[in-house]
């Protein structure tokens, strides 16, 4: 393999594949990046068996392809070297004894390589009719649900986001069993077949980091045990979590005893301040109590002090409510709502609280109350 | 005590005193901020006995002084509360049972207080004729020397910066015994008396964080066991390190076998890249070898690979040198030089290397070589 390529182009693509490098370091080959140089251009690949990333640099963006071939080289070293080289022409050449030379005008690196035959298969494959979604919409889905995922490992299915696709409806659900986020999306086209899969949230967070601000579509190719995302020059494979995702469809009631509307910023800031006088060990409990159109939000740490915050709300009836909840969960839920007003829906002090945009049911946030009274 | 003050003014000053709060938490009173409200204005104070910080808000900046008095309250809580309150008028009022109320239009906090009598003396005092330095110059001194301080505790005197003041000369020295930074400053006025003190580097770093971009002077008041820095509305006291600072005056030779000049950026970047193929465990050793006007900088990690970087230099004679040094130390030394060209001075492969601006001796950086050849 021998190639001449500009530093800024190569580093852009190394920036993608470096995110697929294993940090656990169990098999050295999983710390490597594979370069596959063909007459069409250069493929860069990385995998830790949980996720795989592949990107392509078209021959038009390459100064010279002297000899096609494959090399497998330490990802961390090649990434840091290319990143620190000046923005000039770089020559990478495979030489005897499983080594490569990396040269610019004033710098000469020699790096030891691994055997390309040992590099794992990326398991990339594509469906004829993938699901299509706008990249920004996809990022929003992850942003609005991922935080509600469980971080504990006791129930592995809860460490992922459930994607349920039926005809042209996609429903994305995350829960840690104390709170729940459900986002509904209408697809432009009916899906080829219905799916119900769980994708690890940490892999989705990596995927989102690979995306730029483009309005371009992302293709989602769903298989039995993996999903492949394709956009721009990139393909990313993630394994799925096996198991059955809990049925959350009956958790969100259709009717409520009391609904109210208030300013998102006022509500968020009041909760944020009340949260200062709560403890992690006490589930960050704050109390919420209506008195006509006024709400008192309060909390205390006996040895430190207490706080009362007032906000005004518009209610749909004369009912009042006294309820307590985890302030951090409420802030997480409110923060991702994309509206200036929010709607809070209640069925009594021991029933889940629903938080949403008053003008849309596309995103439903649910929080279980805490029993204190 | 009762005061009405705008949030933005109070938080600006809490931002100063919060930096004096102990994080070690041994005596709860050291986690507190003292408010002292007088007819002239409000003093805010914090101390962990190692450093003390005091700032003053003039009565012109206060909306209403209802009752003078003193309170001592948890620094972390009052800081977070004031920070998260909206930019409106805040009332702080001392009430029965050692409590304060903090009120805005919609927020009411109650915080428990400590006994002001238990709050330690800040030990602030001032000399009639302090040393005066421009704030920017002071920041530069710390930036150009602090990194060379020892971080280990085996020789406490090396964890500080030595300030030696003689007449109108100030010399600031830092060393970890492998490298040395010496900065010389000419004072505008002759000092009242000569001093030779060691100030803990971590306290100087805190002090620099308190400074803004002002061109205003800083006053340095030196005492037997402490130094007090006064600027803007702020006074900061730091303890001194007791002990004798090593005599470094003979470490920098007056004559050299070989001096050379090169571009700072080219040299820094070459070292930075060569440093990629070094190990911490191996003292980040890189080799430096001249061949006429060309320098080869090289390093290797046997199992990974090797690197050779070329730079061009202008030498003062035909001598050549082959020497090895810690690449991280060299980068630290070069990074703080404020010039486009640097001068490197050598007396042979086992003798210290001097790095400086070719046009000035105000800042001298010295690095011991590593024996490898």
XYZ file of C-alpha atoms in Angstrom:
746
model
C 0.000 0.000 0.000
C 1.246 3.476 -0.841
C -0.799 6.676 -0.738
C -0.290 10.428 -0.824
C -3.047 12.382 0.889
C -3.537 15.771 2.503
C -3.393 15.855 6.307
C -6.733 17.675 6.774
C -8.641 15.062 4.743
C -7.085 12.053 6.458
C -7.563 13.444 9.981
C -11.249 14.221 9.298
C -11.864 10.552 8.586
C -9.584 9.231 11.347
C -11.717 11.347 13.692
C -14.663 9.099 12.784
C -13.026 5.684 13.090
C -11.085 6.522 16.277
C -14.488 6.470 18.055
C -14.784 2.759 17.279
C -11.507 1.880 19.009
C -11.814 -0.346 22.043
C -10.677 1.294 25.255
C -10.757 -1.999 27.123
C -7.644 -3.180 25.366
C -8.288 -6.928 25.689
C -7.298 -7.888 22.149
C -4.613 -5.591 20.671
C -6.140 -5.929 17.199
C -9.269 -4.122 18.508
C -7.083 -1.073 19.226
C -6.212 -0.882 15.531
C -7.497 0.920 12.481
C -7.572 -0.886 9.151
C -6.635 1.053 5.983
C -7.922 -0.561 2.779
C -6.682 1.294 -0.287
C -8.422 0.440 -3.561
C -8.514 2.072 -6.986
C -11.736 3.793 -5.900
C -10.363 5.306 -2.732
C -9.406 4.602 0.880
C -11.582 2.772 3.409
C -10.829 3.245 7.125
C -12.296 0.778 9.612
C -12.403 0.143 13.343
C -14.307 -2.271 15.552
C -14.508 -3.442 19.134
C -17.060 -6.140 18.209
C -19.776 -4.095 20.003
C -19.670 -1.357 17.391
C -17.923 -1.063 14.025
C -17.221 2.110 12.087
C -16.232 2.412 8.435
C -15.613 5.540 6.413
C -14.566 6.128 2.800
C -12.308 8.734 1.207
C -13.025 8.982 -2.496
C -10.076 8.874 -4.910
C -10.942 12.452 -5.925
C -9.858 13.566 -2.458
C -6.582 11.607 -2.612
C -3.476 13.095 -4.212
C -1.987 9.812 -5.389
C -2.734 6.088 -5.093
C 0.644 4.468 -5.809
C -0.194 0.930 -4.738
C -3.434 -0.602 -3.443
C -3.318 -2.782 -0.342
C -4.294 -3.216 3.279
C -2.604 -2.275 6.547
C -3.709 -2.577 10.174
C -2.050 -0.161 12.578
C -2.438 1.034 16.186
C -5.373 3.448 16.141
C -4.213 5.683 18.962
C -0.709 6.173 17.486
C -1.699 6.763 13.880
C -4.453 9.135 15.021
C -2.143 11.227 17.219
C 0.604 11.287 14.588
C -1.653 12.439 11.748
C -3.374 14.932 14.070
C -0.064 16.572 15.006
C 1.412 16.653 11.514
C 1.198 19.993 9.679
C -1.516 20.521 7.081
C 0.606 19.282 4.149
C 0.894 16.247 1.913
C 1.475 12.978 3.798
C 2.867 9.815 2.245
C 1.991 6.491 3.889
C 3.869 3.490 2.530
C 3.899 -0.146 3.524
C 7.425 -1.570 3.690
C 9.072 -4.898 4.559
C 8.713 -6.539 7.980
C 5.131 -5.400 8.607
C 6.000 -1.724 8.953
C 4.739 1.517 7.467
C 6.531 4.787 6.805
C 4.628 8.015 7.359
C 6.435 10.946 5.772
C 6.015 14.658 5.319
C 8.670 17.179 4.316
C 10.342 17.214 7.757
C 8.836 14.260 9.652
C 9.470 10.524 9.221
C 7.594 7.979 11.319
C 7.965 4.207 11.213
C 5.098 2.236 12.795
C 4.808 -1.502 13.329
C 1.694 -3.060 11.782
C -0.569 -5.990 12.541
C -1.636 -8.720 10.155
C -4.694 -7.529 8.164
C -5.965 -11.131 8.115
C -6.494 -10.938 11.880
C -8.703 -7.859 11.717
C -12.312 -8.858 12.478
C -15.091 -8.681 9.914
C -17.090 -5.449 10.469
C -20.343 -7.315 9.704
C -21.674 -4.435 7.658
C -24.586 -5.276 5.387
C -27.408 -3.231 3.989
C -31.133 -3.672 3.369
C -32.628 -2.733 0.036
C -35.121 -0.403 1.730
C -33.691 1.026 4.947
C -35.588 3.363 7.249
C -34.795 6.992 6.401
C -34.626 9.766 8.981
C -33.304 13.299 8.958
C -30.022 13.473 10.946
C -31.245 16.362 13.096
C -34.454 14.481 13.926
C -32.416 11.421 14.865
C -30.158 13.478 17.158
C -33.224 15.002 18.813
C -34.698 11.540 19.486
C -31.534 10.442 21.289
C -31.232 13.730 23.192
C -34.840 13.534 24.374
C -34.785 9.910 25.553
C -31.225 8.669 26.304
C -30.997 10.309 29.773
C -33.915 8.185 31.030
C -31.991 4.966 30.312
C -30.854 2.863 33.258
C -27.138 3.053 34.010
C -27.168 0.018 36.304
C -26.564 -3.403 34.808
C -29.182 -5.314 36.808
C -31.704 -5.182 33.948
C -29.656 -5.071 30.705
C -32.690 -4.314 28.498
C -33.111 -0.986 30.319
C -29.567 0.126 29.336
C -30.800 0.625 25.775
C -33.421 2.590 23.873
C -36.322 0.579 22.499
C -37.084 1.350 18.836
C -40.502 0.055 17.777
C -41.325 0.474 14.111
C -44.801 -0.302 12.801
C -45.715 0.766 9.275
C -44.794 4.456 9.162
C -44.697 4.957 12.954
C -41.523 4.830 15.004
C -41.695 4.893 18.813
C -38.518 5.295 20.873
C -38.682 4.500 24.579
C -36.200 4.776 27.445
C -36.833 3.991 31.100
C -34.908 3.206 34.252
C -38.187 2.078 35.911
C -38.494 5.360 37.877
C -39.038 7.550 34.838
C -39.899 7.099 31.211
C -39.390 9.022 27.974
C -41.375 8.156 24.850
C -40.764 9.876 21.534
C -43.000 9.252 18.505
C -41.920 9.939 14.952
C -43.855 9.632 11.749
C -41.724 8.135 8.968
C -41.997 9.489 5.442
C -42.362 5.984 4.082
C -43.889 2.787 5.442
C -41.150 0.481 6.772
C -40.466 -2.704 4.774
C -41.165 -4.759 7.879
C -42.089 -4.009 11.503
C -39.292 -4.146 14.105
C -38.966 -4.018 17.857
C -35.314 -3.713 18.890
C -33.213 -2.438 21.808
C -30.041 -0.469 20.938
C -27.419 0.149 23.671
C -27.657 3.827 24.675
C -23.880 4.214 24.904
C -23.549 3.170 21.252
C -26.265 5.622 20.213
C -24.392 8.387 22.033
C -21.248 7.465 20.050
C -23.280 7.479 16.847
C -24.621 10.975 17.535
C -21.045 12.225 18.024
C -20.207 11.034 14.498
C -22.958 13.150 12.965
C -22.420 16.685 11.798
C -24.917 19.526 11.487
C -26.050 18.254 8.095
C -29.674 18.077 7.130
C -28.865 14.902 5.213
C -30.754 11.675 5.892
C -29.499 8.742 7.910
C -30.301 5.193 6.766
C -31.174 2.652 9.438
C -30.681 -0.977 8.428
C -32.173 -3.330 11.014
C -31.167 -6.995 11.344
C -31.791 -9.713 13.906
C -28.863 -8.964 16.182
C -27.508 -5.649 14.869
C -28.429 -2.297 13.385
C -26.376 -0.433 10.804
C -26.522 3.342 10.429
C -25.345 4.853 7.149
C -24.868 8.575 6.489
C -22.412 10.795 4.698
C -19.295 8.620 4.106
C -19.876 6.601 7.285
C -21.375 3.238 8.203
C -21.706 2.285 11.849
C -22.810 -1.114 13.150
C -24.087 -1.612 16.686
C -25.102 -4.862 18.362
C -28.627 -5.055 19.762
C -29.527 -5.958 23.338
C -31.379 -9.246 23.397
C -34.421 -9.676 25.632
C -37.941 -8.303 25.768
C -38.433 -4.626 26.456
C -41.106 -3.952 29.128
C -44.518 -2.994 27.770
C -44.829 0.701 28.632
C -47.940 1.356 26.540
C -50.308 1.205 29.554
C -48.196 3.407 31.833
C -49.313 6.689 30.323
C -52.966 7.272 31.306
C -55.463 8.642 28.798
C -57.253 10.790 31.391
C -56.092 13.059 34.193
C -57.613 14.571 37.306
C -55.719 17.808 36.857
C -53.637 19.412 34.123
C -51.774 22.692 34.335
C -49.620 24.831 32.091
C -46.702 27.074 33.007
C -43.560 28.713 31.639
C -40.823 26.129 31.039
C -38.014 28.479 32.133
C -39.779 29.635 35.329
C -40.588 26.043 36.295
C -37.112 24.730 35.460
C -35.335 27.514 37.382
C -37.578 27.108 40.441
C -36.890 23.334 40.517
C -33.183 23.981 39.951
C -33.005 26.315 42.977
C -35.184 24.112 45.196
C -32.878 21.241 44.247
C -29.990 23.030 45.995
C -31.489 22.009 49.333
C -31.910 18.305 48.537
C -29.599 15.315 48.914
C -28.698 12.565 46.488
C -29.124 10.104 49.369
C -32.671 11.398 49.809
C -33.504 10.952 46.098
C -33.308 14.756 45.638
C -36.883 14.937 46.867
C -38.784 18.192 46.440
C -42.436 18.925 47.214
C -44.915 20.470 44.826
C -48.192 21.864 46.117
C -50.872 23.853 44.302
C -52.986 26.549 45.892
C -55.353 27.819 43.233
C -53.145 29.152 40.410
C -50.066 29.342 42.623
C -47.630 26.466 43.078
C -45.243 26.213 46.027
C -42.135 24.132 45.335
C -40.210 23.394 48.507
C -37.390 21.330 49.959
C -35.083 21.260 52.943
C -31.969 19.742 54.462
C -32.581 20.026 58.219
C -28.991 20.934 59.191
C -28.623 23.468 56.334
C -31.936 25.223 55.707
C -35.024 25.240 53.518
C -36.435 26.861 50.401
C -39.833 27.809 48.981
C -40.297 28.768 45.351
C -43.499 30.232 43.928
C -44.630 29.900 40.336
C -47.949 30.715 38.672
C -49.784 28.099 36.601
C -52.967 27.897 34.536
C -55.088 24.936 35.670
C -57.903 23.173 33.817
C -60.084 22.836 36.966
C -60.289 23.655 40.702
C -58.529 20.470 41.876
C -55.394 20.878 43.965
C -52.431 18.520 44.295
C -49.692 17.848 46.820
C -46.966 15.609 45.424
C -43.233 14.968 45.769
C -40.690 13.898 43.161
C -36.981 13.648 42.336
C -35.878 17.146 41.279
C -33.040 15.855 39.063
C -35.461 13.615 37.138
C -37.839 16.547 36.675
C -35.020 18.798 35.426
C -33.830 16.101 32.983
C -37.365 15.749 31.630
C -38.076 19.486 31.334
C -34.675 20.360 29.844
C -35.289 18.395 26.625
C -38.768 19.774 25.907
C -38.604 22.019 22.902
C -41.253 24.595 23.879
C -41.623 27.767 25.925
C -44.634 26.428 27.867
C -44.972 23.003 29.480
C -47.961 20.967 30.534
C -47.993 18.931 33.765
C -50.627 16.212 34.141
C -51.611 14.567 37.456
C -53.847 11.755 38.702
C -53.152 12.138 42.420
C -50.149 12.096 44.703
C -49.291 8.397 44.214
C -49.719 8.339 40.442
C -47.161 9.124 37.718
C -46.645 12.728 36.639
C -46.654 13.430 32.900
C -44.641 16.320 31.473
C -45.029 17.446 27.850
C -45.308 20.250 25.352
C -48.942 21.465 25.616
C -49.223 21.520 21.835
C -47.868 18.083 21.011
C -47.948 14.474 22.179
C -44.809 13.506 20.201
C -42.711 13.468 23.354
C -44.083 12.183 26.660
C -42.005 12.349 29.843
C -43.218 10.384 32.876
C -41.875 10.510 36.446
C -43.004 8.400 39.384
C -43.779 10.431 42.514
C -42.013 9.850 45.848
C -44.180 9.085 48.883
C -43.426 11.591 51.634
C -46.716 12.935 52.957
C -27.858 42.429 59.457
C -30.235 43.311 56.658
C -29.261 44.231 53.094
C -30.862 44.687 49.687
C -28.460 44.152 46.798
C -28.610 43.220 43.122
C -27.835 39.596 42.286
C -25.184 40.402 39.655
C -23.146 42.512 42.091
C -23.280 40.026 44.945
C -22.379 37.026 42.765
C -19.385 38.864 41.262
C -17.893 39.208 44.746
C -18.947 35.744 45.963
C -17.025 34.439 42.938
C -13.873 35.859 44.549
C -14.311 34.627 48.118
C -15.567 31.161 47.121
C -11.982 30.455 45.955
C -10.804 30.745 49.569
C -13.158 28.042 50.829
C -11.484 24.950 52.199
C -12.228 21.799 50.264
C -10.752 19.602 52.948
C -13.701 20.235 55.218
C -11.912 19.566 58.525
C -13.428 22.491 60.441
C -16.939 23.431 59.223
C -16.261 27.121 59.924
C -13.579 27.046 57.176
C -16.316 26.142 54.656
C -18.074 29.410 55.481
C -18.161 32.928 54.097
C -18.386 35.848 56.489
C -20.576 38.841 55.583
C -19.706 42.014 57.452
C -22.137 44.814 56.669
C -21.078 48.310 57.761
C -22.319 51.789 56.911
C -19.560 51.943 54.265
C -20.531 48.750 52.504
C -20.313 44.964 52.618
C -17.143 42.951 53.290
C -17.070 39.292 52.224
C -14.382 37.027 53.674
C -13.186 33.434 53.460
C -10.172 31.568 54.798
C -8.790 28.072 55.106
C -5.874 29.336 57.236
C -3.534 28.715 54.260
C -5.041 31.526 52.241
C -7.571 34.240 53.111
C -9.623 36.302 50.680
C -11.510 39.505 51.414
C -13.488 41.684 49.032
C -15.503 44.875 49.503
C -18.752 46.069 47.932
C -19.075 49.817 48.313
C -22.362 51.226 49.644
C -22.860 52.933 46.258
C -23.337 49.475 44.749
C -25.814 48.375 47.426
C -29.522 49.192 47.109
C -30.217 49.411 50.849
C -28.357 48.859 54.100
C -31.182 48.314 56.610
C -29.112 47.078 59.529
C -25.366 46.576 59.912
C -24.079 43.324 61.359
C -22.157 40.112 60.744
C -23.204 36.658 59.593
C -21.202 33.509 58.824
C -22.854 31.071 56.442
C -21.963 27.939 54.450
C -19.969 29.175 51.463
C -21.003 26.482 49.023
C -24.736 26.894 49.733
C -24.881 30.700 49.694
C -22.763 30.741 46.533
C -24.967 28.252 44.663
C -28.162 29.961 45.824
C -27.093 33.464 44.778
C -25.685 32.094 41.507
C -28.992 30.465 40.587
C -31.239 33.365 41.603
C -32.459 35.614 38.788
C -30.744 38.951 38.169
C -33.075 40.931 40.472
C -33.002 42.548 43.905
C -32.099 40.134 46.724
C -32.854 40.769 50.390
C -30.653 39.018 52.966
C -31.845 39.338 56.548
C -30.561 37.889 59.789
C -33.370 36.498 61.976
C -33.707 34.744 65.349
C -32.071 31.381 66.077
C -28.939 32.024 64.004
C -30.713 31.950 60.663
C -30.850 34.163 57.591
C -33.640 34.685 55.077
C -32.691 35.169 51.439
C -35.614 36.536 49.444
C -36.418 37.597 45.919
C -39.845 38.096 44.414
C -40.569 34.361 44.048
C -37.846 32.614 46.067
C -37.450 32.329 49.850
C -34.463 30.535 51.354
C -33.718 30.028 55.041
C -30.118 29.098 55.879
C -28.618 28.167 59.219
C -25.662 30.344 60.282
C -22.530 29.898 62.334
C -21.330 32.089 65.158
C -19.328 35.032 63.711
C -17.106 34.953 66.816
C -15.759 31.552 65.711
C -14.667 32.796 62.295
C -10.850 32.995 62.172
C -8.959 36.261 61.870
C -7.912 36.764 58.231
C -4.553 38.185 59.353
C -4.650 40.922 56.739
C -2.268 43.806 57.302
C -0.593 46.232 54.968
C 2.829 47.833 54.598
C 3.123 51.548 54.038
C 5.148 50.996 50.896
C 4.200 47.718 49.202
C 5.820 46.418 46.038
C 3.811 47.469 42.973
C 3.484 45.367 39.865
C 1.234 45.490 36.824
C -1.381 42.674 37.030
C -0.561 41.390 33.546
C 3.142 41.278 34.374
C 2.375 39.378 37.568
C 0.258 36.836 35.699
C 3.053 36.367 33.164
C 5.589 35.683 35.936
C 3.409 32.913 37.372
C 2.638 31.469 33.939
C 6.324 31.376 32.990
C 7.613 29.740 36.192
C 4.871 27.830 38.067
C 5.030 24.701 35.837
C 8.657 24.066 36.889
C 7.632 23.745 40.550
C 7.905 20.335 42.185
C 4.590 18.568 42.741
C 6.031 15.980 45.126
C 6.117 16.755 48.836
C 9.586 15.359 49.578
C 11.177 18.833 49.453
C 8.493 21.338 50.541
C 10.539 24.414 49.543
C 10.399 23.252 45.909
C 6.566 23.311 45.913
C 6.677 27.105 45.889
C 8.076 29.939 43.805
C 11.018 31.816 45.290
C 10.613 35.621 45.138
C 13.900 37.427 45.748
C 13.642 41.198 45.945
C 16.777 43.335 46.108
C 16.453 47.079 45.613
C 14.502 47.439 42.389
C 15.175 43.892 41.134
C 12.768 41.003 41.574
C 13.841 37.462 40.681
C 11.263 34.637 40.627
C 12.568 31.068 40.566
C 10.888 27.674 40.314
C 12.584 24.288 40.130
C 11.786 20.627 40.671
C 15.560 19.873 40.598
C 15.357 18.529 37.008
C 14.494 21.861 35.448
C 14.550 25.493 36.425
C 12.730 28.667 35.410
C 14.071 32.095 36.401
C 12.194 35.291 35.627
C 13.702 38.711 36.294
C 11.637 41.860 36.667
C 12.742 45.427 37.143
C 10.539 47.223 39.671
C 9.550 50.822 39.090
C 10.575 51.749 42.609
C 13.227 50.461 44.961
C 11.710 48.094 47.538
C 11.515 49.341 51.135
C 13.517 46.313 52.245
C 15.018 43.278 50.556
C 13.100 39.981 50.806
C 13.674 36.337 49.979
C 10.462 34.339 50.358
C 8.848 31.145 49.046
C 5.142 31.314 48.142
C 3.210 28.061 47.613
C 2.595 27.682 43.862
C -0.954 26.415 44.358
C -1.850 29.632 46.197
C -0.307 31.738 43.433
C -2.403 29.845 40.887
C -5.529 30.681 42.949
C -4.438 34.314 43.110
C -4.050 34.515 39.326
C -7.607 33.176 38.929
C -8.882 36.120 41.006
C -7.335 38.664 38.636
C -9.165 40.075 35.656
C -7.771 41.497 32.444
C -7.159 44.862 34.075
C -3.981 46.820 33.575
C -4.264 47.964 37.182
C -1.419 47.427 39.639
C -1.223 44.746 42.301
C 0.277 45.598 45.700
C 2.488 42.963 47.321
C 2.843 43.278 51.101
C 5.543 40.952 52.425
C 5.769 39.846 56.065
C 7.748 37.229 57.943
C 5.385 34.329 57.464
C 2.848 35.623 54.937
C 2.354 37.751 51.846
C -0.722 39.853 51.117
C -1.775 40.762 47.590
C -4.109 43.714 47.134
C -5.771 44.721 43.873
C -9.163 45.997 42.754
C -11.552 45.357 45.709
C -9.645 42.240 46.792
C -7.054 41.356 49.427
C -5.584 37.873 49.480
C -3.254 36.494 52.148
C -1.063 33.450 51.562
C 1.216 31.719 54.023
C 4.873 31.377 53.070
C 6.834 28.142 52.942
C 9.527 28.179 55.607
C 12.991 26.898 54.808
C 15.881 27.967 52.620
C 15.448 27.970 48.876
C 18.371 26.309 47.033
C 20.917 28.737 45.586
C 20.360 28.505 41.829
C 22.528 31.462 40.891
C 25.484 29.288 39.848
C 23.446 26.814 37.790
C 23.185 29.029 34.722
C 26.607 29.233 33.052
C 27.905 32.500 31.670
C 29.575 30.876 28.665
C 28.514 28.192 26.203
C 30.237 25.889 23.742
C 27.420 26.198 21.245
C 24.350 28.394 20.813
C 21.735 28.114 18.130
C 18.577 29.890 17.095
C 15.448 28.478 15.491
C 11.727 29.069 14.991
C 9.810 28.506 18.225
C 6.796 26.947 16.477
C 8.860 24.602 14.266
C 10.899 23.444 17.257
C 7.857 23.030 19.528
C 5.881 21.071 16.931
C 8.816 18.781 16.127
C 9.294 17.981 19.836
C 5.541 17.514 20.256
C 5.431 14.931 17.446
C 8.631 13.161 18.530
C 7.110 12.990 22.013
C 4.349 10.728 20.656
C 6.841 7.863 20.551
C 8.115 8.254 24.118
C 6.946 6.807 27.435
C 6.329 8.479 30.765
C 8.132 5.534 32.385
C 11.141 6.316 30.207
C 11.138 10.036 31.185
C 9.738 10.911 27.733
C 13.306 10.834 26.451
C 14.010 12.229 23.001
C 17.349 12.667 21.247
C 18.602 15.869 19.682
C 21.539 15.775 17.264
C 22.992 18.552 15.129
C 24.547 18.046 11.725
C 25.693 21.443 10.489
C 22.599 23.626 10.378
C 20.228 20.664 10.501
C 18.921 19.118 13.718
C 17.513 15.600 13.910
C 15.080 15.063 16.780
C 14.277 11.394 17.291
C 12.638 8.925 19.611
C 11.266 5.417 19.616
C 9.203 2.858 21.491
C 10.615 -0.468 20.285
C 7.270 -2.328 20.080
C 5.469 0.608 18.383
C 7.875 2.399 16.053
C 10.172 5.386 15.741
C 10.268 8.956 14.515
C 12.765 11.419 13.073
C 12.022 15.125 12.838
C 14.207 17.632 10.957
C 14.498 21.304 11.754
C 16.900 23.968 10.540
C 18.878 26.116 13.009
C 21.360 28.982 12.870
C 24.483 28.113 14.905
C 27.156 30.436 16.282
C 30.011 28.049 15.410
C 30.878 24.683 13.794
C 30.469 22.615 16.996
C 27.963 19.784 16.915
C 25.992 18.304 19.803
C 24.278 15.018 20.575
C 22.082 15.243 23.642
C 18.889 13.722 25.113
C 16.203 15.318 27.278
C 12.656 14.983 28.597
C 10.364 16.125 25.779
C 7.587 17.222 28.171
C 10.002 19.458 30.093
C 11.223 20.991 26.828
C 7.661 21.649 25.655
C 6.744 23.259 29.012
C 9.784 25.532 28.770
C 9.288 26.516 25.128
C 5.514 27.066 25.434
C 5.873 30.023 27.820
C 8.511 31.896 25.824
C 6.981 34.997 24.362
C 8.902 35.195 21.084
C 8.814 33.805 17.557
C 12.461 32.664 17.683
C 14.180 30.775 20.497
C 17.783 30.369 21.481
C 19.188 27.031 22.708
C 22.526 27.073 24.563
C 24.715 24.012 25.188
C 27.897 23.098 27.046
C 28.034 19.435 26.074
C 25.857 16.361 26.369
C 26.005 16.068 30.176
C 25.510 19.763 30.912
C 22.265 21.716 31.375
C 20.471 23.071 28.319
C 19.365 26.708 28.437
C 16.314 27.878 26.499
C 15.466 31.569 26.104
C 14.304 34.387 23.900
C 17.359 35.373 21.798
C 16.675 39.038 22.475
C 16.230 38.970 26.249
C 17.660 37.388 29.398
C 14.544 38.218 31.485
C 13.383 34.611 31.362
C 15.831 31.709 31.564
C 14.637 28.119 31.226
C 17.062 25.335 32.148
C 16.653 21.583 31.614
C 19.018 18.834 32.723
C 19.910 16.367 29.963
C 19.273 12.622 30.231
C 22.238 10.281 29.789
C 21.489 7.788 27.019
C 24.486 7.670 24.668
